[in-house]
mmCIF file of C-alpha atoms and ligand atoms in Angstrom:
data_model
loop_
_atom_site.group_PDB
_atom_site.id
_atom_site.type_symbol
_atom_site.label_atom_id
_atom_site.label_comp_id
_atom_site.label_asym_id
_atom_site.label_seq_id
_atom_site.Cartn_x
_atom_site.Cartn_y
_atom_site.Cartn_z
ATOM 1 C CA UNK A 272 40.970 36.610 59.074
ATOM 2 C CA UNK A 273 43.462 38.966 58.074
ATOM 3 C CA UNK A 274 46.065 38.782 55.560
ATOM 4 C CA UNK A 275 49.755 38.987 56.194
ATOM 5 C CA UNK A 276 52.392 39.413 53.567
ATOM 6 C CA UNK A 277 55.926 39.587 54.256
ATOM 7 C CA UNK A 278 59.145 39.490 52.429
ATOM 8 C CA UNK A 279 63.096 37.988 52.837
ATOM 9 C CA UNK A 280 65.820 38.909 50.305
ATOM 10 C CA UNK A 281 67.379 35.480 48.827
ATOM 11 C CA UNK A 282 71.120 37.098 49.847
ATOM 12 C CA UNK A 283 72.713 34.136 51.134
ATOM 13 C CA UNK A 284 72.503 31.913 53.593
ATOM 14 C CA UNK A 285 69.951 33.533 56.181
ATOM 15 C CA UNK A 286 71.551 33.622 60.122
ATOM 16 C CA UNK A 287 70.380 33.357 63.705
ATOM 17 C CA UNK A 288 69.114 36.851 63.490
ATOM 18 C CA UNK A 289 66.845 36.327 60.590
ATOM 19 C CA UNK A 290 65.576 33.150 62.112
ATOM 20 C CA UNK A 291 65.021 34.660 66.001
ATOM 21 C CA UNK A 292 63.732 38.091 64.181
ATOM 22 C CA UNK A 293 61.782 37.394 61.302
ATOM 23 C CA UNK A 294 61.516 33.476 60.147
ATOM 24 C CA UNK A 295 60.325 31.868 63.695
ATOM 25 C CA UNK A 296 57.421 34.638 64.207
ATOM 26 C CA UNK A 297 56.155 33.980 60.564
ATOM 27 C CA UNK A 298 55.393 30.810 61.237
ATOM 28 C CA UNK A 299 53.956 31.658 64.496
ATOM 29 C CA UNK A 300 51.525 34.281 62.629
ATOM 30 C CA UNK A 301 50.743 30.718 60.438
ATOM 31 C CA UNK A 302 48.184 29.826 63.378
ATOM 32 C CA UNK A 303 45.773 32.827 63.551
ATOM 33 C CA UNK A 304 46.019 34.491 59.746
ATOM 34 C CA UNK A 305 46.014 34.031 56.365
ATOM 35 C CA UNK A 306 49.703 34.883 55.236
ATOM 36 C CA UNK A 307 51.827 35.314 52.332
ATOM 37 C CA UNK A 308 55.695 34.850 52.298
ATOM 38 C CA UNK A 309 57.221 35.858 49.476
ATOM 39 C CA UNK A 310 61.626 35.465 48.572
ATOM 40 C CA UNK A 311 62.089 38.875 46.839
ATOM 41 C CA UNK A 312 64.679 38.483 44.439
ATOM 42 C CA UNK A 313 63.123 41.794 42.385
ATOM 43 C CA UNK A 314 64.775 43.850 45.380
ATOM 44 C CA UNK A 315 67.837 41.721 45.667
ATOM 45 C CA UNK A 316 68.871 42.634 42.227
ATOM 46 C CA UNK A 317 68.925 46.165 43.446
ATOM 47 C CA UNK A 318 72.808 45.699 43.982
ATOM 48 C CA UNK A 319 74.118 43.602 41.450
ATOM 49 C CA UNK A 320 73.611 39.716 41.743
ATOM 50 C CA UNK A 321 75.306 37.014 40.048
ATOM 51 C CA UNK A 322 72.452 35.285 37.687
ATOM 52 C CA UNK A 323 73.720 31.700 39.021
ATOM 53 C CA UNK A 324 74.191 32.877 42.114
ATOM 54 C CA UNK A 325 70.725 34.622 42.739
ATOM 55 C CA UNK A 326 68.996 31.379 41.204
ATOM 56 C CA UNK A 327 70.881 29.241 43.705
ATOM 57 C CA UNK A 328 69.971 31.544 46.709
ATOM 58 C CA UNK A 329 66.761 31.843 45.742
ATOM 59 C CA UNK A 330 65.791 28.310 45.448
ATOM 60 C CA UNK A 331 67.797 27.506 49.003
ATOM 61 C CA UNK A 332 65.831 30.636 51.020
ATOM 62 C CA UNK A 333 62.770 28.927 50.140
ATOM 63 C CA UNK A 334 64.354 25.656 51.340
ATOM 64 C CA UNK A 335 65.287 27.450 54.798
ATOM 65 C CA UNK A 336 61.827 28.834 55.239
ATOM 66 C CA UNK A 337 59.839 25.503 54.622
ATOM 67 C CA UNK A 338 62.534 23.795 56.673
ATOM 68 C CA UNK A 339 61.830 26.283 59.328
ATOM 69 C CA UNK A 340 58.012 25.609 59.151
ATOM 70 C CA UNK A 341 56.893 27.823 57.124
ATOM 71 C CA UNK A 342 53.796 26.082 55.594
ATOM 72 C CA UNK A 343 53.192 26.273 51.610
ATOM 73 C CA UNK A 344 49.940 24.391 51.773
ATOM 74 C CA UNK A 345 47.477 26.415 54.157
ATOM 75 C CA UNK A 346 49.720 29.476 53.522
ATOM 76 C CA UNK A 347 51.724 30.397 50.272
ATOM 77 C CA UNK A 348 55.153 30.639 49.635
ATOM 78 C CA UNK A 349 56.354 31.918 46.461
ATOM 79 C CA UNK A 350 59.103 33.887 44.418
ATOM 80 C CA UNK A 351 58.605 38.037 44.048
ATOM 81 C CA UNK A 352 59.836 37.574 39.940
ATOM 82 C CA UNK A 353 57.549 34.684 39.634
ATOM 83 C CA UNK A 354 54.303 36.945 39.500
ATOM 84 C CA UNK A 355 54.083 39.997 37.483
ATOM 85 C CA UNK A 356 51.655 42.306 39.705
ATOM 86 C CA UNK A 357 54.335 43.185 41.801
ATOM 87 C CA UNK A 358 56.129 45.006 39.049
ATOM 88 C CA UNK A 359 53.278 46.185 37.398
ATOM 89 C CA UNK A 360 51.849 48.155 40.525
ATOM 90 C CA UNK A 361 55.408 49.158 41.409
ATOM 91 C CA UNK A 362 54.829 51.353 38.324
ATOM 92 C CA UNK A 363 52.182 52.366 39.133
ATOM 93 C CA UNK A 364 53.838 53.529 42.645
ATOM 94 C CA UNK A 365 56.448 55.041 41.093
ATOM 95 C CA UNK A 366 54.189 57.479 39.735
ATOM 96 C CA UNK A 367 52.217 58.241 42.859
ATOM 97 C CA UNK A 368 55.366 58.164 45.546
ATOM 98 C CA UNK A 369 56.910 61.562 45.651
ATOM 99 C CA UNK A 370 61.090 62.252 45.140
ATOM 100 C CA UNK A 371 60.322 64.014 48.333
ATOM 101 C CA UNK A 372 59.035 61.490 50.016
ATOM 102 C CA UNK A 373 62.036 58.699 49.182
ATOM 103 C CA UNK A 374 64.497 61.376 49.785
ATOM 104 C CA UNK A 375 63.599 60.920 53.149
ATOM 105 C CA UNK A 376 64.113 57.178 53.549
ATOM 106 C CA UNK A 377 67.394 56.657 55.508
ATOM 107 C CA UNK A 378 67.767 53.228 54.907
ATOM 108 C CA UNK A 379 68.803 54.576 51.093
ATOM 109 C CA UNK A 380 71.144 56.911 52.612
ATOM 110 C CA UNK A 381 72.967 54.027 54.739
ATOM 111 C CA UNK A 382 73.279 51.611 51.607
ATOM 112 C CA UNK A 383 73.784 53.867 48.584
ATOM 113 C CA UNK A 384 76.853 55.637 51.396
ATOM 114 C CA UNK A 385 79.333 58.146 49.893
ATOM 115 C CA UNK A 386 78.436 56.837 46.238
ATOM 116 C CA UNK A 387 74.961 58.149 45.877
ATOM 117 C CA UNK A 388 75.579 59.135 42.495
ATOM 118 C CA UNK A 389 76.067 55.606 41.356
ATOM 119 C CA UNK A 390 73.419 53.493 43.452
ATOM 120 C CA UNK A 391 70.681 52.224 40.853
ATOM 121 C CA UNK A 392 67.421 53.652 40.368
ATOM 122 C CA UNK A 393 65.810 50.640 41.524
ATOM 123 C CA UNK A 394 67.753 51.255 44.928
ATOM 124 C CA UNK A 395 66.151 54.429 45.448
ATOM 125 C CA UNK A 396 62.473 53.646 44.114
ATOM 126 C CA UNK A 397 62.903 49.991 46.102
ATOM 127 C CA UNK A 398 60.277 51.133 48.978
ATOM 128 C CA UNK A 399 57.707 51.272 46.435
ATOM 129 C CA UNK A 400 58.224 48.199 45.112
ATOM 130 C CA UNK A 401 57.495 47.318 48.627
ATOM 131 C CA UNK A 402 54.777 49.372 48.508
ATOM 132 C CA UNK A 403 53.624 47.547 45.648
ATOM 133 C CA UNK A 404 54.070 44.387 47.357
ATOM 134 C CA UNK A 405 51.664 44.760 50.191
ATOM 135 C CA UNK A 406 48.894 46.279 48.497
ATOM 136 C CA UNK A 407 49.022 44.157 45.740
ATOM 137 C CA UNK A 408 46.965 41.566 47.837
ATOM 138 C CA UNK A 409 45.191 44.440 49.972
ATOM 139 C CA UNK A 410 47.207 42.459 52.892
ATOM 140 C CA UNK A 411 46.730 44.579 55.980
ATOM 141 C CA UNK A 412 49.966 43.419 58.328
ATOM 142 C CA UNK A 413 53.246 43.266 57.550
ATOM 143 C CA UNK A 414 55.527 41.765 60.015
ATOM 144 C CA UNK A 415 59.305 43.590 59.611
ATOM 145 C CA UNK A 416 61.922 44.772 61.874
ATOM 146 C CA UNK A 417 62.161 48.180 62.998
ATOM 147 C CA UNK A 418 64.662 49.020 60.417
ATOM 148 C CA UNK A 419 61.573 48.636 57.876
ATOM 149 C CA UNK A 420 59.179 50.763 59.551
ATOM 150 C CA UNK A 421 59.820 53.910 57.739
ATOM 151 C CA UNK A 422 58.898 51.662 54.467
ATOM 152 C CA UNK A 423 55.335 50.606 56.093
ATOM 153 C CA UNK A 424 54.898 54.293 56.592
ATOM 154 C CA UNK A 425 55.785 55.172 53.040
ATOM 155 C CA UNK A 426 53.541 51.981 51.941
ATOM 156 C CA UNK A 427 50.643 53.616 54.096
ATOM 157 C CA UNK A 428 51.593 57.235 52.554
ATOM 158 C CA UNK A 429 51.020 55.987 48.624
ATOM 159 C CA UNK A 430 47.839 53.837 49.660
ATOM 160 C CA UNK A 431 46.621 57.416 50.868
ATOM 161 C CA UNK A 432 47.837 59.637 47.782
ATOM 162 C CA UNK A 433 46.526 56.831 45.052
ATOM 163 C CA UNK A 434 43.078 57.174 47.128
ATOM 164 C CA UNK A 435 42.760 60.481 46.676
ATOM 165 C CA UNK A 436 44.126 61.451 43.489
ATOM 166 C CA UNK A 437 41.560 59.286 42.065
ATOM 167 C CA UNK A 438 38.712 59.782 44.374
ATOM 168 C CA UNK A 439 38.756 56.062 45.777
ATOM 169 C CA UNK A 440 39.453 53.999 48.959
ATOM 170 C CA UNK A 441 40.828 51.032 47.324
ATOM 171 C CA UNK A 442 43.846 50.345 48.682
ATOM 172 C CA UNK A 443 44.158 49.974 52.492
ATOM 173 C CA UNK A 444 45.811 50.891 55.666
ATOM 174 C CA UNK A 445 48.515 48.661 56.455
ATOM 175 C CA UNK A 446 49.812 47.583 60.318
ATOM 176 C CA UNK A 447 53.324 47.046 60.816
ATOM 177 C CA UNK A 448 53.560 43.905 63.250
ATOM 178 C CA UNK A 449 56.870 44.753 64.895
ATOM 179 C CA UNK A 450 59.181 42.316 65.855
ATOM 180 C CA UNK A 451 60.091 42.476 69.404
ATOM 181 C CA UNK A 452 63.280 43.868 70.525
ATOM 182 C CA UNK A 453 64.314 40.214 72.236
ATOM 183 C CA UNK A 454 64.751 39.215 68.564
ATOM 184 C CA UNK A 455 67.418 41.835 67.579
ATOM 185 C CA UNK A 456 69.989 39.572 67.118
ATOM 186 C CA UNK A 457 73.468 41.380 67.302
ATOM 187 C CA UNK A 458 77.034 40.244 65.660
ATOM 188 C CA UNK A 459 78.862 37.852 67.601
ATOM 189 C CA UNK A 460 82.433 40.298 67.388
ATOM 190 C CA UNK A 461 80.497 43.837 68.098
ATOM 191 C CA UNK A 462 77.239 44.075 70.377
ATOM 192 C CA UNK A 463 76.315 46.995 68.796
ATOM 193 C CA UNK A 464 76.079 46.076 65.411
ATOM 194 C CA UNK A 465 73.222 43.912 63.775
ATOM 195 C CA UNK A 466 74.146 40.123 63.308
ATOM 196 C CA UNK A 467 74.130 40.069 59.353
ATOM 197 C CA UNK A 468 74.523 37.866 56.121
ATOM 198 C CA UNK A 469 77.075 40.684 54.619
ATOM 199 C CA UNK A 470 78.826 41.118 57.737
ATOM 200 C CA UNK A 471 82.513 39.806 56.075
ATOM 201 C CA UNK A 472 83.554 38.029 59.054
ATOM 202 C CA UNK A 473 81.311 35.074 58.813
ATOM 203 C CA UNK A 474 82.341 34.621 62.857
ATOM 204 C CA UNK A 475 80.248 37.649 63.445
ATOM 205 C CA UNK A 476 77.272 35.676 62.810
ATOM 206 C CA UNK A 477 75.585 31.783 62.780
ATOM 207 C CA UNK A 478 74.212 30.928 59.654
ATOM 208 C CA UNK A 479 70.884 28.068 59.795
ATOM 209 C CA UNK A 480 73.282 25.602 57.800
ATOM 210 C CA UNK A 481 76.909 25.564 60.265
ATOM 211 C CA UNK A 482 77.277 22.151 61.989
ATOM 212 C CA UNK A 483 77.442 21.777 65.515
ATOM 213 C CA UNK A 484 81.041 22.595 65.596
ATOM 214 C CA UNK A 485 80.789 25.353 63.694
ATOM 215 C CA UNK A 486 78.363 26.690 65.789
ATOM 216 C CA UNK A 487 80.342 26.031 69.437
ATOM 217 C CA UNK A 488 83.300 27.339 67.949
ATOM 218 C CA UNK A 489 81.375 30.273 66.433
ATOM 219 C CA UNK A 490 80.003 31.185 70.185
ATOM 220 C CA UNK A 491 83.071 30.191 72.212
ATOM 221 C CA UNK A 492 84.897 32.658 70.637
ATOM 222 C CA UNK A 493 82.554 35.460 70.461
ATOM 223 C CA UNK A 494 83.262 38.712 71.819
ATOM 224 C CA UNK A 495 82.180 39.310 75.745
ATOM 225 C CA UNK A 496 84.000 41.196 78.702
ATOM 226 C CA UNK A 497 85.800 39.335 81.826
ATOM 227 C CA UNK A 498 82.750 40.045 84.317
ATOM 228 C CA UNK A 499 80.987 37.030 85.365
ATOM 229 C CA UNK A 500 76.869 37.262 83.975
ATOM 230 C CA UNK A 501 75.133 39.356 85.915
ATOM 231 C CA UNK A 502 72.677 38.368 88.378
ATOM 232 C CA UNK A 503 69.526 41.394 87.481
ATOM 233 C CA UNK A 504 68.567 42.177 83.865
ATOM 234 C CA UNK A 505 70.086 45.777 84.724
ATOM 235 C CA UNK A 506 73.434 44.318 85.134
ATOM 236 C CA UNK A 507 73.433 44.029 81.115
ATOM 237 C CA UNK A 508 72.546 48.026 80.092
ATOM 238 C CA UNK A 509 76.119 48.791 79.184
ATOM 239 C CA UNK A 510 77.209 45.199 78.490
ATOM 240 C CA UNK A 511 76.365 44.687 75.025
ATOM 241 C CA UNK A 512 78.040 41.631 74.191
ATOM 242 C CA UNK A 513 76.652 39.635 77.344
ATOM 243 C CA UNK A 514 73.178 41.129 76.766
ATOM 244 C CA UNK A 515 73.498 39.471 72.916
ATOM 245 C CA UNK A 516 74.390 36.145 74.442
ATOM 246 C CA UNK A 517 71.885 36.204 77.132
ATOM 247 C CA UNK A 518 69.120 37.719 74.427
ATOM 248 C CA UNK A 519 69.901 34.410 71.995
ATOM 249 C CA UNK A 520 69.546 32.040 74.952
ATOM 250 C CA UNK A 521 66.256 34.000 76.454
ATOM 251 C CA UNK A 522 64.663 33.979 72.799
ATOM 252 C CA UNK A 523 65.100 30.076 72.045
ATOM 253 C CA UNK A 524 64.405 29.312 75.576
ATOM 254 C CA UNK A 525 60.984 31.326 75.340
ATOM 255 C CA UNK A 526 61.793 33.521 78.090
ATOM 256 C CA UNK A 527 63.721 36.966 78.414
ATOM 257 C CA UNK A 528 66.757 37.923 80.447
ATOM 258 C CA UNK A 529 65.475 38.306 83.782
ATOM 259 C CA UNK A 530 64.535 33.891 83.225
ATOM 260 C CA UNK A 531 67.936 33.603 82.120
ATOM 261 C CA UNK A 532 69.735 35.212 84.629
ATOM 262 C CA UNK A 533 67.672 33.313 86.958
ATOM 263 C CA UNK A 534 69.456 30.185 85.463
ATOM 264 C CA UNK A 535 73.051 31.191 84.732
ATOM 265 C CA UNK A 536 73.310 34.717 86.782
ATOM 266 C CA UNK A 537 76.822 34.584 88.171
ATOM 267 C CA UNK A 538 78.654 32.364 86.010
ATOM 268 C CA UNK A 539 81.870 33.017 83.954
ATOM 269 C CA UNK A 540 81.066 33.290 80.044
ATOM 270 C CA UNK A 541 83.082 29.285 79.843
ATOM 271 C CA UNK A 542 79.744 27.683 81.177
ATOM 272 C CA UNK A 543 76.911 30.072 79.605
ATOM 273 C CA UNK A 544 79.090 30.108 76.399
ATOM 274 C CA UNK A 545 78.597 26.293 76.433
ATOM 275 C CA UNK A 546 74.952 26.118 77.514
ATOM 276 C CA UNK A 547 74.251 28.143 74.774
ATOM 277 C CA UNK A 548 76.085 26.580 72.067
ATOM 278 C CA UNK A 549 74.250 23.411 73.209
ATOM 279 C CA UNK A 550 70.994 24.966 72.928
ATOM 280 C CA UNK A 551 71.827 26.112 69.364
ATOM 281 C CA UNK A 552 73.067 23.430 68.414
ATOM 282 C CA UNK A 553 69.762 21.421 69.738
ATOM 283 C CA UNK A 554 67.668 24.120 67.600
ATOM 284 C CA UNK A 555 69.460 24.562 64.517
ATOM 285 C CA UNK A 556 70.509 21.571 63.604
ATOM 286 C CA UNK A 557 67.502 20.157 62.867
ATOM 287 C CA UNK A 558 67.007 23.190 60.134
ATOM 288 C CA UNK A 559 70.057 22.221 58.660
ATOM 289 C CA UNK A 560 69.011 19.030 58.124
ATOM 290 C CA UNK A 561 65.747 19.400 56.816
ATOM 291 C CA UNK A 562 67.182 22.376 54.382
ATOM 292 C CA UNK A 563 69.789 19.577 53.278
ATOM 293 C CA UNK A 564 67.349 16.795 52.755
ATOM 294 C CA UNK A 565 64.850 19.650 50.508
ATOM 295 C CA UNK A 566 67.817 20.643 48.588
ATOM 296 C CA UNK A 567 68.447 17.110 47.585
ATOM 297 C CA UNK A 568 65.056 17.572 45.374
ATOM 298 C CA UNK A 569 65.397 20.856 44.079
ATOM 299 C CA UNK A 570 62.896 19.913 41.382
ATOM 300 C CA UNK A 571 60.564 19.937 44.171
ATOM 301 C CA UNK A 572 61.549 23.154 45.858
ATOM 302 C CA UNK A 573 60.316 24.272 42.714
ATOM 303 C CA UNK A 574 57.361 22.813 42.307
ATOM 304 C CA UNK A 575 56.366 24.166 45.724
ATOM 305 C CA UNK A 576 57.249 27.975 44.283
ATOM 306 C CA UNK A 577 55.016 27.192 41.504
ATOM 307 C CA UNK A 578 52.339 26.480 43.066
ATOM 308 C CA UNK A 579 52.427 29.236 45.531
ATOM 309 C CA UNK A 580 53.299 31.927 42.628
ATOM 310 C CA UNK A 581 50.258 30.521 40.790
ATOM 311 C CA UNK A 582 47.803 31.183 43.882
ATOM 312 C CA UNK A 583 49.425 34.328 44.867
ATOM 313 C CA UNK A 584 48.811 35.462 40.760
ATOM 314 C CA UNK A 585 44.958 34.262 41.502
ATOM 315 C CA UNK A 586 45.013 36.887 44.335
ATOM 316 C CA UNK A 587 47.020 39.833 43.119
ATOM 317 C CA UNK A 588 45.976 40.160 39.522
ATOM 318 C CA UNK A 589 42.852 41.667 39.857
ATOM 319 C CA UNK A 590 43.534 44.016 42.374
ATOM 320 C CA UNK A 591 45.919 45.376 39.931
ATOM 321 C CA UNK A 592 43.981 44.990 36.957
ATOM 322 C CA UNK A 593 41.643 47.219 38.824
ATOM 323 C CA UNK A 594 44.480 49.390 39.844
ATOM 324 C CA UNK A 595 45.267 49.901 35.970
ATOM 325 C CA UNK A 596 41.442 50.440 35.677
ATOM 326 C CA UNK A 597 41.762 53.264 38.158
ATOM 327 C CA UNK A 598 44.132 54.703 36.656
ATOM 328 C CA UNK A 599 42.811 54.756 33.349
ATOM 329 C CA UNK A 600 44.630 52.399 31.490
ATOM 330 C CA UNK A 601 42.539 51.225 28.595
ATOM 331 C CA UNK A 602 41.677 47.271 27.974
ATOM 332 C CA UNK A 603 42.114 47.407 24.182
HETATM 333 N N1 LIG B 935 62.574 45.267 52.566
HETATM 334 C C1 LIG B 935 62.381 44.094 53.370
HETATM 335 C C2 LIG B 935 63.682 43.782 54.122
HETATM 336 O O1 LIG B 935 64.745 44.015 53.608
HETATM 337 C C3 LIG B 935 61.989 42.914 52.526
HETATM 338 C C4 LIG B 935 60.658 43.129 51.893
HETATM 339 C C5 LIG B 935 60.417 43.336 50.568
HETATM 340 C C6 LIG B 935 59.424 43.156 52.556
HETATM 341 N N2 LIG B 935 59.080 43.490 50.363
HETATM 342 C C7 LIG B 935 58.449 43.396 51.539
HETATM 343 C C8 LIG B 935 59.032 43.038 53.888
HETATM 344 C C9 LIG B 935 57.113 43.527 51.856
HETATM 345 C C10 LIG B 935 57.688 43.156 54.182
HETATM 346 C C11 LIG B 935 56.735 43.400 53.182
HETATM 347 O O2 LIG B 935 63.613 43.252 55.209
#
């Protein structure tokens, strides 16, 4: 069976888009593979964090993902700070990764912006803490979306240069496991931009924890043009707004846009707007609940991190201490 790991920043409240294009296929992968899902609040605190805050949004990420089905018992679900390997190989990784090489990474370039100059270190060498992540349990897919591929090919890039500087094939080839496009989820005021948690108009996007009314007031007044919905999945190519909508309602309906146009082709926004706010509703709410009723016990949202940091330690520490070995640290 192979071994999955993926991670989710704790950075608030996670939204629609992280639930249609990351949370919902993890615990789909749950079935066929032996996975690891990790909250990593090592990369969060790339930008500054308030401590409280961070704690807080740490401990209610990990309520979202077991409240989404994300199972801690045949699978293991743990905080990134919680076991040490990952910072010890990201050392490590920052010693084999080339300036060159993260120079290149343009997901730096869009969040340091104009202010290179002061973006932390830990910004800049934050792929190979990824890096570190992954091959810290020799886990061999990663599912990400597309805006993390160029990290996978970095990961794959230091695996390779740590081989060979020191003659090995210890660590391994990694897969991305792409999510597909039908999950992009896009901000409810601007079809071309990606629905997200530090978007500040919190009407661009749905978080898992609005009520229902929230929600149908959310979608009613989301941005669309006065067309009705088209009838053909071609109808949508320069309508970015409707092809959001229709993308939500084909992705929780298990089908894609062709199935829903089948259904709702034709209408005025009024009717699909309300369908799908419905249908969200019908999904999400149950989430919410479930998130509310874990964070009621937060003693044993924590317990449930414990555990999986403690089996996660049992897996990663001695690939690292054989890393260090490698390497040519000495075991005094
Ligand atoms: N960088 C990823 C993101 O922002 C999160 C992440 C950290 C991750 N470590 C990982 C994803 C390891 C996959 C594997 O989405």
């Amino acid at each position: 069976m192979q071994r999955i790991f993926s991670g989710i920043q704790p950075s608030g409240i996670p939204t629609l888009g992280n639930y249609l294009g990351a949370i919902r296929n993890w615990v789909k992968l749950q079935d066929d593979h032996e996975c690891l899902w990790c909250v990593v609040d090592l990369h969060a605190i790339t930008v500054f964090q308030d401590p409280k805050a961070l704690q807080q949004q740490s401990r209610e990420m990990a309520a979202v993902l077991l409240a989404c089905g994300v199972d801690p018992h045949n699978h293991i679900l743990f905080l990134q700070s919680n076991v040490r390997a990952h910072a010890q190989l990201a050392w490590i990784f920052n010693c084999v990764a080339r300036l060159g090489w993260l120079n290149r990474m343009t997901q730096f370039k869009d969040k340091a912006g104009k202010d290179r100059e002061n973006a932390s270190v830990g910004l800049y060498a934050y792929p190979n803490l990824m890096a570190a992540d992954i091959h810290a349990y020799h886990a061999t897919r990663v599912p990400v979306g597309d805006d993390q591929r160029q990290h996978l090919e970095l990961a794959n890039d230091i695996a390779q240069k740590f081989n060979h500087d020191y003659g090995v094939d210890f660590f391994k080839n990694i897969e991305p496991v792409i999510m597909g496009p039908a999950a992009r989820v896009m901000s409810l005021r601007d079809g071309t931009k990606k629905m997200s948690k530090s978007d500040p108009s919190d009407q661009s996007r749905i978080n898992l924890n609005d009520d229902a009314d929230t929600i149908a007031l959310k979608i009613r007044r989301a941005k669309t043009d006065p067309e009705p919905l088209p009838t053909e999945a071609e109808g949508l190519a320069q309508r970015p707004e409707a092809r959001n909508l229709v993308g939500i309602y084909a992705a929780l309906t298990d089908t894609d846009h062709a199935g829903v146009l089948a259904e709702h082709g034709g209408k005025n926004f009024g009717p699909f707007k309300s369908a799908l706010a419905d249908l969200l509703v019908e999904k999400l709410a149950p989430i919410a609940d479930e998130t509310r009723r874990l964070l009621a016990d937060p003693g044993a949202v924590d317990a449930v991190l414990r555990n999986g940091a403690e089996r996660a330690a049992a897996i990663a520490d001695p690939i690292v201490a054989e890393a260090e070995r490698l390497v040519g640290f000495l075991r005094a």
